[in-house]
Tab-separated table of C-alpha atoms in Angstrom:
chain	number	residue	atom	x	y	z
W	1	LYS	CA	13.375	132.638	113.338
W	2	SER	CA	14.065	130.643	116.510
W	3	LEU	CA	13.655	127.402	114.539
W	4	ILE	CA	16.396	128.352	112.079
W	5	GLY	CA	18.788	129.495	114.794
W	6	ALA	CA	18.323	126.380	116.925
W	7	GLY	CA	20.346	124.194	114.543
W	8	LYS	CA	17.975	121.250	114.976
W	9	ASN	CA	16.205	119.037	112.457
W	10	VAL	CA	12.516	119.672	113.119
W	11	MET	CA	9.162	119.582	111.397
W	12	CYS	CA	6.589	122.013	112.765
W	13	THR	CA	2.952	122.715	112.109
W	14	ILE	CA	2.373	126.436	112.395
W	15	LYS	CA	-0.805	128.474	112.764
W	16	TYR	CA	-1.219	132.213	112.310
W	17	PRO	CA	-4.597	132.583	114.073
W	18	GLU	CA	-5.121	136.263	113.250
W	19	ALA	CA	-4.384	135.766	109.546
W	20	GLY	CA	-6.304	132.494	109.247
W	21	SER	CA	-3.206	130.842	107.775
W	22	ALA	CA	-1.417	127.614	108.620
W	23	GLY	CA	1.403	125.499	107.334
W	24	THR	CA	4.221	123.066	107.848
W	25	VAL	CA	7.857	124.070	108.173
W	26	TYR	CA	10.802	121.696	107.755
W	27	VAL	CA	14.168	122.760	109.176
W	28	ALA	CA	17.527	121.024	108.767
W	29	GLY	CA	20.434	123.165	109.912
W	30	GLU	CA	20.143	126.409	107.949
W	31	LYS	CA	17.861	124.892	105.316
W	32	VAL	CA	14.154	125.642	105.570
W	33	ARG	CA	11.040	124.674	103.639
W	34	GLY	CA	7.601	126.066	104.307
W	35	GLU	CA	4.295	124.874	102.871
W	36	PHE	CA	1.428	127.205	103.727
W	37	THR	CA	-2.243	127.775	103.165
W	38	VAL	CA	-2.795	131.520	103.235
W	39	MET	CA	-5.878	133.691	102.975
W	40	ALA	CA	-5.642	136.361	100.265
W	41	GLU	CA	-8.621	138.478	99.272
W	42	GLY	CA	-10.975	136.041	100.990
W	43	LYS	CA	-9.629	133.004	99.126
W	44	SER	CA	-7.472	130.135	100.326
W	45	MET	CA	-4.178	129.823	98.447
W	46	GLU	CA	-1.207	127.449	98.595
W	47	SER	CA	2.179	129.104	99.061
W	48	HIS	CA	5.663	127.594	99.340
W	49	MET	CA	9.186	128.667	100.182
W	50	ILE	CA	12.622	127.091	100.399
W	51	GLN	CA	15.855	128.527	101.700
W	52	ASP	CA	18.612	126.095	100.778
W	53	GLY	CA	21.565	128.030	102.187
W	54	GLN	CA	22.345	129.719	98.855
W	55	PHE	CA	18.962	130.786	97.419
W	56	GLY	CA	15.499	131.632	98.679
W	57	TYR	CA	12.670	130.283	96.474
W	58	PHE	CA	9.094	131.525	96.788
W	59	TRP	CA	6.193	130.188	94.701
W	60	SER	CA	2.522	129.543	94.325
W	61	GLY	CA	1.307	127.356	91.481
W	62	THR	CA	3.808	127.139	88.620
W	63	GLN	CA	5.257	130.661	88.977
W	64	GLY	CA	7.815	131.815	91.511
W	65	THR	CA	10.821	133.935	92.315
W	66	LYS	CA	14.278	133.191	93.600
W	67	MET	CA	16.975	135.362	95.170
W	68	LYS	CA	20.442	134.801	96.544
W	69	ILE	CA	20.122	134.583	100.312
W	70	ASP	CA	22.743	137.294	100.898
W	71	ALA	CA	20.618	139.638	98.752
W	72	VAL	CA	17.465	138.925	100.774
W	73	ALA	CA	16.955	141.291	103.679
W	74	THR	CA	14.483	140.357	106.359
W	75	PRO	CA	11.569	140.513	106.433
W	76	THR	CA	11.194	137.716	103.872
W	77	PRO	CA	8.703	137.972	100.975
W	78	VAL	CA	5.770	135.591	101.163
W	79	ALA	CA	4.813	133.958	97.873
W	80	GLY	CA	1.232	133.759	96.767
W	81	THR	CA	0.155	137.171	97.937
W	82	THR	CA	-1.310	139.659	95.527
W	83	GLN	CA	0.550	142.543	97.135
W	84	GLN	CA	4.141	142.713	98.307
W	85	GLN	CA	3.695	141.430	101.836
W	86	THR	CA	6.292	140.230	104.268
W	87	ALA	CA	6.554	137.604	106.947
W	88	ASN	CA	7.768	138.822	110.296
W	89	LEU	CA	10.266	136.150	111.318
W	90	ASP	CA	10.097	137.341	114.938
W	91	GLU	CA	6.298	137.030	115.129
W	92	GLU	CA	5.054	134.587	117.730
W	93	VAL	CA	2.898	131.857	116.218
W	94	GLU	CA	1.220	128.704	117.425
W	95	MET	CA	3.477	125.764	116.582
W	96	ASP	CA	3.854	122.109	117.347
W	97	CYS	CA	7.289	120.687	116.520
W	98	SER	CA	8.871	117.272	116.435
W	99	SER	CA	12.169	115.822	115.226
W	100	TRP	CA	12.230	114.412	111.710
W	101	GLY	CA	14.548	112.302	109.575
W	102	VAL	CA	15.858	114.856	107.083
W	103	ASP	CA	14.687	114.358	103.501
W	104	ASN	CA	17.005	116.581	101.419
W	105	SER	CA	14.569	116.482	98.487
W	106	LYS	CA	12.395	118.876	100.531
W	107	PHE	CA	15.058	121.561	99.957
W	108	ALA	CA	15.264	121.217	96.155
W	109	ALA	CA	13.364	123.718	94.014
W	110	PRO	CA	10.566	121.988	92.086
W	111	ALA	CA	11.319	121.410	88.401
W	112	ASP	CA	7.755	122.238	87.289
W	113	VAL	CA	7.878	125.808	88.650
W	114	LYS	CA	9.279	128.650	86.541
W	115	PHE	CA	11.406	130.866	88.812
W	116	MET	CA	12.257	134.455	87.941
W	117	ASP	CA	15.717	135.297	89.334
W	118	LEU	CA	15.212	138.566	91.232
W	119	THR	CA	18.915	138.766	92.106
W	120	GLN	CA	19.797	138.997	88.416
W	121	THR	CA	17.002	141.525	87.803
W	122	MET	CA	18.172	143.701	90.708
W	123	MET	CA	21.772	143.615	89.439
W	124	GLN	CA	20.660	144.604	85.916
W	125	ASN	CA	18.571	147.483	87.299
W	126	SER	CA	21.502	148.663	89.428
W	127	GLN	CA	23.858	148.585	86.429
W	128	GLN	CA	21.361	150.480	84.286
W	129	THR	CA	20.956	153.133	87.002
W	130	GLN	CA	24.734	153.505	87.299
W	131	GLN	CA	25.076	153.836	83.511
W	132	LYS	CA	22.291	156.432	83.407
W	133	ASP	CA	23.915	158.417	86.255
W	134	THR	CA	27.281	158.318	84.465
W	135	LEU	CA	25.738	159.506	81.184
W	136	GLN	CA	23.805	162.301	82.880
W	137	LYS	CA	26.867	163.451	84.835
W	138	GLY	CA	28.832	163.476	81.555
W	139	VAL	CA	26.271	165.863	80.060
W	140	CYS	CA	26.761	168.281	82.970
W	141	ASP	CA	30.563	167.950	82.781
W	142	SER	CA	30.476	169.278	79.223
W	143	ILE	CA	28.912	172.606	80.376
W	144	SER	CA	31.584	175.296	80.768
W	145	ASP	CA	29.500	177.947	82.589
W	146	PRO	CA	29.888	177.184	86.346
W	147	GLN	CA	26.363	178.343	87.246
W	148	ALA	CA	24.759	176.363	84.428
W	149	LYS	CA	26.867	173.314	85.349
W	150	ALA	CA	25.782	173.605	89.006
W	151	ALA	CA	22.142	173.932	87.942
W	152	CYS	CA	22.500	170.844	85.745
W	153	MET	CA	24.053	168.809	88.578
W	154	SER	CA	21.367	170.007	90.987
W	155	ALA	CA	18.612	169.040	88.544
W	156	LEU	CA	20.097	165.532	88.304
W	157	GLY	CA	20.281	165.212	92.083
W	158	ASN	CA	24.099	165.227	92.200
């Protein structure tokens, strides 16, 4: 987290000794790219992430996810894990940093990876939930008996 907030152009090698993971992080202003080797279920796996100022991209192999940055709440998802795990951006890690000449291609999502847009999926789920709530409330509104109507609303959690 301190790397992002510093506003410097740096390249850092990072080690997570307890997790047996390591990687390289590139920072240019608010743009970040991470390339990691992580241990998952006893196997070494490559994992990548980019935050380009608008979207966060997370992938391993040819499959990944993307989300609008303003929709992403910390902690940040780590790609390539078999379970929903998170990276603690405040965690202290071993790192060795140096300045680098910014290569903006590092912050472009790879064309050979298929990204599922989680922002769009979350919005669709939210709309469906709102529609369902509206329909259910409408059913209760049609009940004329006050006690039955109250029981209906209570059963729906309203």
